[in-house]
PDB file of C-alpha atoms and ligand atoms in Angstrom:
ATOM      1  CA  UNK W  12      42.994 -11.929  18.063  1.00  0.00           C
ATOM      2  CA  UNK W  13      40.335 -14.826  17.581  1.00  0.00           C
ATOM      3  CA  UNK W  14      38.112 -14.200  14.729  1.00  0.00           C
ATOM      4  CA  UNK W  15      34.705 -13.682  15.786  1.00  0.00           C
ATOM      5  CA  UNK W  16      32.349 -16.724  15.644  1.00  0.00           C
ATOM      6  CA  UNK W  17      29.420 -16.840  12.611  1.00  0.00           C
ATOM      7  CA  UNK W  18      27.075 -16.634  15.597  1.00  0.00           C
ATOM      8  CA  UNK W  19      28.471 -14.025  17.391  1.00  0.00           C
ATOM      9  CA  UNK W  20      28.270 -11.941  13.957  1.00  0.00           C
ATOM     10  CA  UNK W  21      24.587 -12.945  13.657  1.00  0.00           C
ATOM     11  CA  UNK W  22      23.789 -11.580  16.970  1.00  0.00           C
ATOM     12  CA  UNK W  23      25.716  -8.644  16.640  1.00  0.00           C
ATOM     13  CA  UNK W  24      24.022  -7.983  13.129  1.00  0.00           C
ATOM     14  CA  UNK W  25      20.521  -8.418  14.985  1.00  0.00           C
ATOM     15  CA  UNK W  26      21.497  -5.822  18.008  1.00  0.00           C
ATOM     16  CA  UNK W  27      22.421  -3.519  15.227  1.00  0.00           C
ATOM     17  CA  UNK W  28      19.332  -3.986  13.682  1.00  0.00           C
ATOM     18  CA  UNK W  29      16.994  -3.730  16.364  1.00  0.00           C
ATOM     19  CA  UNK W  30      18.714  -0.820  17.247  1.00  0.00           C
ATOM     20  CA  UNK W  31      18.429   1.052  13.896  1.00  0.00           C
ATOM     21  CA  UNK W  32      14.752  -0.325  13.487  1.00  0.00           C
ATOM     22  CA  UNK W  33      14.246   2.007  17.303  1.00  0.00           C
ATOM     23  CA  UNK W  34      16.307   4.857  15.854  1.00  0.00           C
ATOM     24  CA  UNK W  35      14.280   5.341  12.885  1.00  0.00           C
ATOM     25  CA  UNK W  36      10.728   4.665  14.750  1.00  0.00           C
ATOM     26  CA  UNK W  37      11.459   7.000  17.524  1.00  0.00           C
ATOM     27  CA  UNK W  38      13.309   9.522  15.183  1.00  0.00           C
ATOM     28  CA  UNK W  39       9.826   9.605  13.018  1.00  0.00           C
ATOM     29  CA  UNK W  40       7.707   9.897  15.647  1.00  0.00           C
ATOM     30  CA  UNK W  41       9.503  13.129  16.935  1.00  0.00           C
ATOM     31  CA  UNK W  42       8.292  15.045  14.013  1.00  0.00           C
ATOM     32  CA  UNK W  43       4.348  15.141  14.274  1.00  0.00           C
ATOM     33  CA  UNK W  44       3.778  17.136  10.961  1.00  0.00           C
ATOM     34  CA  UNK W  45       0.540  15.734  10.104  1.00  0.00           C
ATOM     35  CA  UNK W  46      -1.083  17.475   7.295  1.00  0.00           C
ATOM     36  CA  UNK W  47      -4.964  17.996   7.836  1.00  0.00           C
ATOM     37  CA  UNK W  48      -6.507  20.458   5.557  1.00  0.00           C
ATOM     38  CA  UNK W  49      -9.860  20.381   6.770  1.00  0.00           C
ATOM     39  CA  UNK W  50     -12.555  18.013   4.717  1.00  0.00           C
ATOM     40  CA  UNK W  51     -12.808  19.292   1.490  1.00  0.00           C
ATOM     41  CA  UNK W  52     -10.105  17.289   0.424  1.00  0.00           C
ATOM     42  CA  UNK W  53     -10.812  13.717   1.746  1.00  0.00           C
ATOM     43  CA  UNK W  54     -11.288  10.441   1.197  1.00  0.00           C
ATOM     44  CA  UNK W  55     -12.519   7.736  -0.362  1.00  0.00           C
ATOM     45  CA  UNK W  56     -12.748   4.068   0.875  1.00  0.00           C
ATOM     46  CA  UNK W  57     -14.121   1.316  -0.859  1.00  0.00           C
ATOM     47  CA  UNK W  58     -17.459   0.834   0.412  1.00  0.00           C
ATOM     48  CA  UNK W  59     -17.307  -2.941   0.415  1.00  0.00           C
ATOM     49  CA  UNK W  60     -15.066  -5.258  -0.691  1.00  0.00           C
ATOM     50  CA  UNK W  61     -16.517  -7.627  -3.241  1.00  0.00           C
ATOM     51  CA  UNK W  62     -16.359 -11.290  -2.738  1.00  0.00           C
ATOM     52  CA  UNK W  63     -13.585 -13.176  -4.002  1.00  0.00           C
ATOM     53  CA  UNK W  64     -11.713  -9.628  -4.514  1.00  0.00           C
ATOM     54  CA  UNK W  65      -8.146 -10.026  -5.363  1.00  0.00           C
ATOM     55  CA  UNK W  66      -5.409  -7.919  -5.038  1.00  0.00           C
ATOM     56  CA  UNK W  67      -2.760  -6.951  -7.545  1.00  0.00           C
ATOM     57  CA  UNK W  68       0.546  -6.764  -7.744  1.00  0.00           C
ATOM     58  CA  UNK W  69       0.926  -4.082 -10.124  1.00  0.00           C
ATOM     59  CA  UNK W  70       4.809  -3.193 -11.220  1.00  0.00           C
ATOM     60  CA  UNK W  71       5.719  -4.461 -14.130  1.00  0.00           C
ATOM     61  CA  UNK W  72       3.565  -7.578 -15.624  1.00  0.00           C
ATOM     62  CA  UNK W  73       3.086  -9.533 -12.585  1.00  0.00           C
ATOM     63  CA  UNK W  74      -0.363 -10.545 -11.414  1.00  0.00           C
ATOM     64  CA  UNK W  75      -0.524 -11.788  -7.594  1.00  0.00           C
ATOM     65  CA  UNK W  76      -4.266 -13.139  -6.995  1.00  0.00           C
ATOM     66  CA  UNK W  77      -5.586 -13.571  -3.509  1.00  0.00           C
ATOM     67  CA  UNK W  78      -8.390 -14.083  -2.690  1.00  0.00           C
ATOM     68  CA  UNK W  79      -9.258 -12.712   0.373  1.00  0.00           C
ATOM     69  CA  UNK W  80     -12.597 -13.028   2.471  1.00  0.00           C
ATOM     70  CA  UNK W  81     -14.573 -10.054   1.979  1.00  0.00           C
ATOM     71  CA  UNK W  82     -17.637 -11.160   4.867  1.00  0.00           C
ATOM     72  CA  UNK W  83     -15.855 -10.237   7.771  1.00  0.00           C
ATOM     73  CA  UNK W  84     -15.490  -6.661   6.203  1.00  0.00           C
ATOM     74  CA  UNK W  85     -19.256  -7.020   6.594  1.00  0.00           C
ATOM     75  CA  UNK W  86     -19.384  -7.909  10.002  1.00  0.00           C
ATOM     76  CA  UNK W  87     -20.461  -5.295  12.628  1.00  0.00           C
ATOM     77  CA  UNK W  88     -17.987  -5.965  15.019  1.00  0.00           C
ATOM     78  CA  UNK W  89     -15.749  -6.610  12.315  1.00  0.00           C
ATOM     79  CA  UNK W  90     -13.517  -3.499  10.790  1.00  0.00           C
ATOM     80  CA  UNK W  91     -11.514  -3.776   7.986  1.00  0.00           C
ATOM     81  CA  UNK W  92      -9.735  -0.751   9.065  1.00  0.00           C
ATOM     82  CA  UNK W  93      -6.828  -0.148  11.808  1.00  0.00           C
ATOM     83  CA  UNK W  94      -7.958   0.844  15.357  1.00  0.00           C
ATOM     84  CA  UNK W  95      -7.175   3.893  17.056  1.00  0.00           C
ATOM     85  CA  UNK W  96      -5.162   3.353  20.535  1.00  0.00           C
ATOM     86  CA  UNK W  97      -5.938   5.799  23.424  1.00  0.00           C
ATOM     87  CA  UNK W  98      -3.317   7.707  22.485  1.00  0.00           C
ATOM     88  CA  UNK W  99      -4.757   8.703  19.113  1.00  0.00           C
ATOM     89  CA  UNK W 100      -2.238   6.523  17.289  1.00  0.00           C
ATOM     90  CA  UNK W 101      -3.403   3.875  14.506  1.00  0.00           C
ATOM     91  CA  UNK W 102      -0.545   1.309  15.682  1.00  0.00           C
ATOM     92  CA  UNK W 103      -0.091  -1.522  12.713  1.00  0.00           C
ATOM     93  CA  UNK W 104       2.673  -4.093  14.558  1.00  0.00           C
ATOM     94  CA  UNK W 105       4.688  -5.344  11.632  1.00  0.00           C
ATOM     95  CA  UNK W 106       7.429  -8.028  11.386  1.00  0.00           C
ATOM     96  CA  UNK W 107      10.487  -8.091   8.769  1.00  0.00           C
ATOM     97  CA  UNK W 108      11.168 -11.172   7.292  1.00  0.00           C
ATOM     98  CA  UNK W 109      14.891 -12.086   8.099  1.00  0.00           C
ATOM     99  CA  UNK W 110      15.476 -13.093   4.445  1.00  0.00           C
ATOM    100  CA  UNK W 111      15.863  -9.574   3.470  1.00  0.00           C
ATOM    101  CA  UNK W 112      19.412  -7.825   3.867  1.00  0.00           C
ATOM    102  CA  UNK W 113      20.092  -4.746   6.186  1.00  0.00           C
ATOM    103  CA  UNK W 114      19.640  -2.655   3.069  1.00  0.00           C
ATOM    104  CA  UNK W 115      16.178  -3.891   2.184  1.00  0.00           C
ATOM    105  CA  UNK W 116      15.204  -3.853   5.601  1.00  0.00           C
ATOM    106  CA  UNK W 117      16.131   0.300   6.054  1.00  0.00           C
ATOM    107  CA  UNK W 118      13.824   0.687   2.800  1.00  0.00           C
ATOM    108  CA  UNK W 119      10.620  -0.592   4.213  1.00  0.00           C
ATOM    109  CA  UNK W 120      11.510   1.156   7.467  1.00  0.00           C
ATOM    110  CA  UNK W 121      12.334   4.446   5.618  1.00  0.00           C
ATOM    111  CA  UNK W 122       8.783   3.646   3.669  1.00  0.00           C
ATOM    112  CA  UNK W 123       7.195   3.834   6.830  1.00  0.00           C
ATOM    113  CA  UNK W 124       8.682   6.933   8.130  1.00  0.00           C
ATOM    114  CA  UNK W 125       6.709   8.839   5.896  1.00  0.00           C
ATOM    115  CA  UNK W 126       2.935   7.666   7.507  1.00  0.00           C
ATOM    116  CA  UNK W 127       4.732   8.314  10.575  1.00  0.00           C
ATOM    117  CA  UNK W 128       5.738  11.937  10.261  1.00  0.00           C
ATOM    118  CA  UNK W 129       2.382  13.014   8.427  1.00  0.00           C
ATOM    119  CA  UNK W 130      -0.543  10.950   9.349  1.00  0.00           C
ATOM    120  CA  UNK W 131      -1.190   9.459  12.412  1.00  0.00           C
ATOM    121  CA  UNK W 132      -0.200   5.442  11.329  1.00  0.00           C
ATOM    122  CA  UNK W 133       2.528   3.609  13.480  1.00  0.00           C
ATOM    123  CA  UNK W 134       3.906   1.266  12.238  1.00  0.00           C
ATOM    124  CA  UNK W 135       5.488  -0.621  15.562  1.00  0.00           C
ATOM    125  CA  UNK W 136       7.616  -3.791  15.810  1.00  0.00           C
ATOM    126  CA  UNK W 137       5.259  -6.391  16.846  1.00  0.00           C
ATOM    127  CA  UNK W 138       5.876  -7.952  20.175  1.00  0.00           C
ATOM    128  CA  UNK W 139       2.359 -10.428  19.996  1.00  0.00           C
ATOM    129  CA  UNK W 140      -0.405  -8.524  18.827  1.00  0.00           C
ATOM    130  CA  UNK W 141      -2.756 -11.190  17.275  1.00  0.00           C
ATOM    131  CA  UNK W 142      -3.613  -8.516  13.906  1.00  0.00           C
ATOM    132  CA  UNK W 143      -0.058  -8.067  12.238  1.00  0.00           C
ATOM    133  CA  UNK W 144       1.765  -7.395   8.839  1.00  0.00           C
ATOM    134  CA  UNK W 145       4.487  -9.409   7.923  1.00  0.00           C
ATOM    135  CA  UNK W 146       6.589  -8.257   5.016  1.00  0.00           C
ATOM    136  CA  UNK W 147       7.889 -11.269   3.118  1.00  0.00           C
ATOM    137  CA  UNK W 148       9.627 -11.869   0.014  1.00  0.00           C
ATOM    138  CA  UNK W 149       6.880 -13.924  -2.025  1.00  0.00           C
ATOM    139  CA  UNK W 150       6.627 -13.898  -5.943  1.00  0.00           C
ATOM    140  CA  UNK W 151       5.856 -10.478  -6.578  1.00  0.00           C
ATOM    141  CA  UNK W 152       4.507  -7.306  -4.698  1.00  0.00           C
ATOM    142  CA  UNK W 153       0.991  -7.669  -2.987  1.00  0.00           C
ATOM    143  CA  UNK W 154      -1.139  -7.178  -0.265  1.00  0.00           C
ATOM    144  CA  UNK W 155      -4.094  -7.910   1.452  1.00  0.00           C
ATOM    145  CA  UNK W 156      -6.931  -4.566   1.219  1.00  0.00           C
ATOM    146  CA  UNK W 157      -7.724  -3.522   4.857  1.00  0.00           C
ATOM    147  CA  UNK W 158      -7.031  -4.881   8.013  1.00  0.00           C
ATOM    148  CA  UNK W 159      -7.581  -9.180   7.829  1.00  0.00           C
ATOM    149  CA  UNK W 160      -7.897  -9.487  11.812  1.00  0.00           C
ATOM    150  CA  UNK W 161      -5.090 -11.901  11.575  1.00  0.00           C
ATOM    151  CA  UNK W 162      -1.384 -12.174  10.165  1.00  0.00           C
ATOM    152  CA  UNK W 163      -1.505 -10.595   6.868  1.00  0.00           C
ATOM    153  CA  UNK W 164       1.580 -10.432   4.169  1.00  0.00           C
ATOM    154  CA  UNK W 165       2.734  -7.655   2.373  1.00  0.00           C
ATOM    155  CA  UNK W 166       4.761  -9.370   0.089  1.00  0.00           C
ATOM    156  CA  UNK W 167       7.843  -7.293  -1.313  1.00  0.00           C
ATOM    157  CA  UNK W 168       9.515  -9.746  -3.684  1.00  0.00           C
ATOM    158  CA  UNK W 169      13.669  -8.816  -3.173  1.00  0.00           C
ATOM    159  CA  UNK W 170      15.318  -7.632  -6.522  1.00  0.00           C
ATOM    160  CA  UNK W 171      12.137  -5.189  -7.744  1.00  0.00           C
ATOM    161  CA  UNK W 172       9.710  -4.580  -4.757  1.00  0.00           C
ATOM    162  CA  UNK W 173      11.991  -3.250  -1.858  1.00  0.00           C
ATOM    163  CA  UNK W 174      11.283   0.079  -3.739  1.00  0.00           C
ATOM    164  CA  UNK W 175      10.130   3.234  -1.690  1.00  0.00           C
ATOM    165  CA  UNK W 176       7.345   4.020  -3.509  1.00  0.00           C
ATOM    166  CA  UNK W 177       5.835   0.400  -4.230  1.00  0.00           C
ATOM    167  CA  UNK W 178       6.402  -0.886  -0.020  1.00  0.00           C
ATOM    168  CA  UNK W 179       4.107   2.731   0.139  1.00  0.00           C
ATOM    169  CA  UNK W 180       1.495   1.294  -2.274  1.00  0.00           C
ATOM    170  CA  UNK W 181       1.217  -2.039  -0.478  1.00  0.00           C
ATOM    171  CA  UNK W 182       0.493  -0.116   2.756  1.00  0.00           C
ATOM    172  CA  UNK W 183      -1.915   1.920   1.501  1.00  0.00           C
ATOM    173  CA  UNK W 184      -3.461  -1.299   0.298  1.00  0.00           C
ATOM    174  CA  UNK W 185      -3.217  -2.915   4.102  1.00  0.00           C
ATOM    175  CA  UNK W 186      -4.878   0.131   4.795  1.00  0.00           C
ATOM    176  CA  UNK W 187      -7.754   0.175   2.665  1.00  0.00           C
ATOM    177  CA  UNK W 188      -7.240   1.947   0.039  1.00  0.00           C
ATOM    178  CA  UNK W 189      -8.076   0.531  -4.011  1.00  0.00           C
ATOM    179  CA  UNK W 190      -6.232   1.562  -6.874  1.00  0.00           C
ATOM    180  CA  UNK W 191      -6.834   5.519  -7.954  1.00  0.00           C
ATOM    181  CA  UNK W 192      -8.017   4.073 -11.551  1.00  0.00           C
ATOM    182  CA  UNK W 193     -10.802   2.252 -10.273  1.00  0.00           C
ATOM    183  CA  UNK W 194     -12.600   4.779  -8.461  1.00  0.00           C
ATOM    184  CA  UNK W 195     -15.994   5.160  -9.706  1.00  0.00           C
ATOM    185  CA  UNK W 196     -15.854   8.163 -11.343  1.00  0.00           C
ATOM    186  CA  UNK W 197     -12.804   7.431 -13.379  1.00  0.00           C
ATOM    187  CA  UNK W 198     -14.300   7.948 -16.761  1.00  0.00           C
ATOM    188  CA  UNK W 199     -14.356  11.457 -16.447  1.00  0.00           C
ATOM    189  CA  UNK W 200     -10.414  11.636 -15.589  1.00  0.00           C
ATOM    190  CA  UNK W 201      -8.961   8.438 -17.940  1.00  0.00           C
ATOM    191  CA  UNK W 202     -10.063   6.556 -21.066  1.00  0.00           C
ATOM    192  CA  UNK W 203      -9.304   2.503 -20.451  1.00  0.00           C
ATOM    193  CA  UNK W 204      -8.241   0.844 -24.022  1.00  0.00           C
ATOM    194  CA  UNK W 205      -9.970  -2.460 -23.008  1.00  0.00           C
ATOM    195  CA  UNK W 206      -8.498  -3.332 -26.420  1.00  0.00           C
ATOM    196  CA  UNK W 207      -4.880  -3.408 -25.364  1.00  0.00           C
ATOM    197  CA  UNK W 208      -5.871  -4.733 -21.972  1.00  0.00           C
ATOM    198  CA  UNK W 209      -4.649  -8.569 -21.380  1.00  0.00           C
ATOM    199  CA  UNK W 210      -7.561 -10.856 -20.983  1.00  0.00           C
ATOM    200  CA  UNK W 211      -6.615 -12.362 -18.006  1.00  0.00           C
ATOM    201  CA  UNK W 212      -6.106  -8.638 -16.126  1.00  0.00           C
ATOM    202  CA  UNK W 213      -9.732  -6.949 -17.591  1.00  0.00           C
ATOM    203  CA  UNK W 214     -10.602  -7.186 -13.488  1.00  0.00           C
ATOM    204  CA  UNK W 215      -7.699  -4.946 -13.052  1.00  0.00           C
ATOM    205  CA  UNK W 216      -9.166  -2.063 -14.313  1.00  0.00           C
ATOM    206  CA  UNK W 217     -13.134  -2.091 -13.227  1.00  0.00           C
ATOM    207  CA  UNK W 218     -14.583   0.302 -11.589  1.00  0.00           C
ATOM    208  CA  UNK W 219     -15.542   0.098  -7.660  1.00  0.00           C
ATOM    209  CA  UNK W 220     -18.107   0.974  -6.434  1.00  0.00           C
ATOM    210  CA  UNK W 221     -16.170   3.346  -4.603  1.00  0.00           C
ATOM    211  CA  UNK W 222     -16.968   6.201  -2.484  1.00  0.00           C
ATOM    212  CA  UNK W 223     -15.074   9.249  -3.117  1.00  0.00           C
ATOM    213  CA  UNK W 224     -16.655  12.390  -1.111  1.00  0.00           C
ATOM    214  CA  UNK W 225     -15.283  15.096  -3.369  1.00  0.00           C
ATOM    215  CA  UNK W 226     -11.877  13.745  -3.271  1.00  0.00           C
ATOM    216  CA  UNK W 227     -10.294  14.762  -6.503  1.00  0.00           C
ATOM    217  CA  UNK W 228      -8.952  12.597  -8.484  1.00  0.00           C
ATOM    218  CA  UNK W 229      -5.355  12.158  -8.394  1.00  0.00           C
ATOM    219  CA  UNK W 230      -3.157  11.287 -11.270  1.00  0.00           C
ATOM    220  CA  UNK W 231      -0.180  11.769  -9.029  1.00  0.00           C
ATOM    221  CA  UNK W 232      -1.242   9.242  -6.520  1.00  0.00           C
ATOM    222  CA  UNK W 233       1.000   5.907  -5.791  1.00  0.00           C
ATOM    223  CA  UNK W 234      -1.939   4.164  -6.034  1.00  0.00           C
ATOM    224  CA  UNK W 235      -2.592   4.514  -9.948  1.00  0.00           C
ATOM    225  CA  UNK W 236      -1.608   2.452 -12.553  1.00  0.00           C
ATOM    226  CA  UNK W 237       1.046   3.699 -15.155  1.00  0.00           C
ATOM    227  CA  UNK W 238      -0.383   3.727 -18.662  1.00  0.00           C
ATOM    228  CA  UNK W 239       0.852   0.565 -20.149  1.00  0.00           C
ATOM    229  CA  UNK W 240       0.129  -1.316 -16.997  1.00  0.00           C
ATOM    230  CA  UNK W 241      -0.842  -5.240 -18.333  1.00  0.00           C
ATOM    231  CA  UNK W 242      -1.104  -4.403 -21.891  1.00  0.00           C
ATOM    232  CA  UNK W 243      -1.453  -6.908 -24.490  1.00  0.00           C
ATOM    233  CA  UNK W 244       0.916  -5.527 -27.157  1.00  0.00           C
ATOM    234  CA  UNK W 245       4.275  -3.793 -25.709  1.00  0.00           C
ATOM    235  CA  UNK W 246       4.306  -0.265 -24.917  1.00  0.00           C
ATOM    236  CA  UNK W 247       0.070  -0.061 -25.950  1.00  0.00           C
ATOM    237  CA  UNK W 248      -1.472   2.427 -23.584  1.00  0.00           C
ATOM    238  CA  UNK W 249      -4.244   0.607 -21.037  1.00  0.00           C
ATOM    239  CA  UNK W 250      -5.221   3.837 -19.561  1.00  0.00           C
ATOM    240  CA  UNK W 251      -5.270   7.269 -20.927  1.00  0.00           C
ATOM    241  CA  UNK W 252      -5.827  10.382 -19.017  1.00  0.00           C
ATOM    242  CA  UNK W 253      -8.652  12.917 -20.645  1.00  0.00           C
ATOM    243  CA  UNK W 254      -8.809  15.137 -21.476  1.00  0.00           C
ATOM    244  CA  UNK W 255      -5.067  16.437 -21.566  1.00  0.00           C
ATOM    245  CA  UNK W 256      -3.491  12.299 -22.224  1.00  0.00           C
ATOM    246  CA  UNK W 257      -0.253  13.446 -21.800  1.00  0.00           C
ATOM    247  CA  UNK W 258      -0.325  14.167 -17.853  1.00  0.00           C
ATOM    248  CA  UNK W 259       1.866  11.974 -15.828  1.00  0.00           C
ATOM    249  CA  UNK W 260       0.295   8.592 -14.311  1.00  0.00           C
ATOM    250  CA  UNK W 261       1.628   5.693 -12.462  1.00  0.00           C
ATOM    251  CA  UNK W 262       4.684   7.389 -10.422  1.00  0.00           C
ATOM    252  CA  UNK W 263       6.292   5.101  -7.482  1.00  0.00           C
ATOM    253  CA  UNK W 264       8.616   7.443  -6.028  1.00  0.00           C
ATOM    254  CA  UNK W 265       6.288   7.891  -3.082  1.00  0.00           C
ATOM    255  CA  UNK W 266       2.807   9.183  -1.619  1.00  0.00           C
ATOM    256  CA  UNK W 267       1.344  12.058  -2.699  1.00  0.00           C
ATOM    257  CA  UNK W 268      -0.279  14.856  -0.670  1.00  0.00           C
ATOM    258  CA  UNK W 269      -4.069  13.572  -1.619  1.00  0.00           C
ATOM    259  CA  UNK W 270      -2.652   9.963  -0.412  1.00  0.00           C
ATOM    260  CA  UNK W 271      -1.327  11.035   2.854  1.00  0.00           C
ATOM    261  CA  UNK W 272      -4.214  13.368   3.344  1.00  0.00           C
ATOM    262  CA  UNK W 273      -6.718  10.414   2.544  1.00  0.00           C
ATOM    263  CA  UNK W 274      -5.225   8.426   5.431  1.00  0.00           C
ATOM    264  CA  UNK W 275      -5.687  11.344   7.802  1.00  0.00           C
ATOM    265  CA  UNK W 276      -9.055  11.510   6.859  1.00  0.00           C
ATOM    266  CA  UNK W 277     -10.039   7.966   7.198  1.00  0.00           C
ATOM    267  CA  UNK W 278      -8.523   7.578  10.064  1.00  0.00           C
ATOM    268  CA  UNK W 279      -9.615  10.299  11.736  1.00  0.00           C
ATOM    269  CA  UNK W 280      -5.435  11.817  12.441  1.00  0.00           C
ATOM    270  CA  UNK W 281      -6.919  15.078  12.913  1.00  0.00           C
ATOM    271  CA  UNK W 282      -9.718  14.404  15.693  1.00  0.00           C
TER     272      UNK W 282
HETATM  273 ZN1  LIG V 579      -1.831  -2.246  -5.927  1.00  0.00          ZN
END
């Protein structure tokens, strides 16, 4: 028998793709399990974005600095947040950069699965929406905060970003939400050591002026920093949790419930 030609391998790699990428959309979306506990525990969302805001790439020692523009967040007709279809649905049309390998590409999708089978995100292939994510494997792991109104990369650099947990975080930043450690009322919950913190990452760690509507603050959230997170000296503590210091901070293995029920909430998943 004639050995199949490179191309016809590339296609057939593609068909099997496209169909696993359906499989594993239509198999999440067949378990609506969104968890809405009413409003006393909700949200918070960054009530503005300040001007020349980066964002972070925060696994290991790697800073990613973007500036992104902050007015249009101001506009009125502007949102930096997803819209709502008809059909009650957030849809976010992503594309997969092809430099990834079938096994990276099942992570993000399997990353995703979990915003589909608890909140009310969908993350659909994009045919040509204009407002898109595009997962691409740039130095580091970062993301854009919010919705840009354009193409916007989450970047998942291969070989220590196509992690569960950490493609999670970078939605949750293309969603709008900050870093748990920077909420405003932070003080009460962790101690920063601005002594061990690295000059050049002191931004990392101010507060926002964030709005947090009784949300309580989560330790066990993928969206705070692990304790030695850009420290000066090797193994020094940046952040400290108060007043018990040794509770757990900084896990990547995935959402927590406050995270998934802070999307339902600001998106409005249970209306
Ligand atoms: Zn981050």
């Amino acid at each position: 028998a004639l050995a199949p030609s490179k191309q016809q391998e590339t296609m057939e790699l593609r068909a099997m793709i496209s169909l696993l990428l359906l499989l594993l959309l239509g198999l999440s979306m067949a378990h609506p399990d969104i968890s809405c506990f009413g409003l006393t525990l909700s949200w918070y969302l960054f009530s503005f974005i300040p001007l020349g805001s980066t964002d972070f790439l925060i696994e290991g020692d790697v800073l990613i600095p973007r500036t992104r523009s902050a007015m249009r967040c101001f506009s009125k007709t502007f949102s930096c947040l997803w819209s709502k279809s008809a059909n009650g649905k957030v849809e976010i049309p992503f594309i997969i950069n092809s430099k990834y390998d079938t096994h990276e590409k099942n992570e993000i999708l399997n990353a995703m699965k979990d915003f589909h089978s608890k909140t009310c995100i969908r993350f659909v292939p994009r045919v040509k929406q204009r407002m898109y994510i595009s997962f691409e494997p740039r130095y580091g792991c970062f993301s854009s905060l919010g919705r840009l109104g354009d193409k916007q990369v989450v970047s998942l650099q291969r070989f220590g970003c196509v992690r569960h947990g950490i493609i999670q975080h970078e939605l949750l930043h293309a969603l709008g939400f900050y870093h748990e450690h920077t909420r405003s009322d932070r003080d009460q919950y962790v101690r920063i050591n601005w002594e061990y913190v690295k000059q050049y990452y002191v931004h990392n760690f101010q507060k926002k002026d964030s709005n947090n509507l009784n949300t309580p603050y989560d330790y066990s959230s993928v969206m705070h920093y692990g304790r030695t997170a850009f420290a000066s000296q090797f193994g020094k503590e940046t952040i400290t949790p108060i007043p018990d210091p040794s509770v757990p901070i900084g896990q990547r293995q995935g959402m927590s419930d406050i995270d998934i029920r802070r999307i339902n909430t600001l998106y409005k998943c249970c209306k």
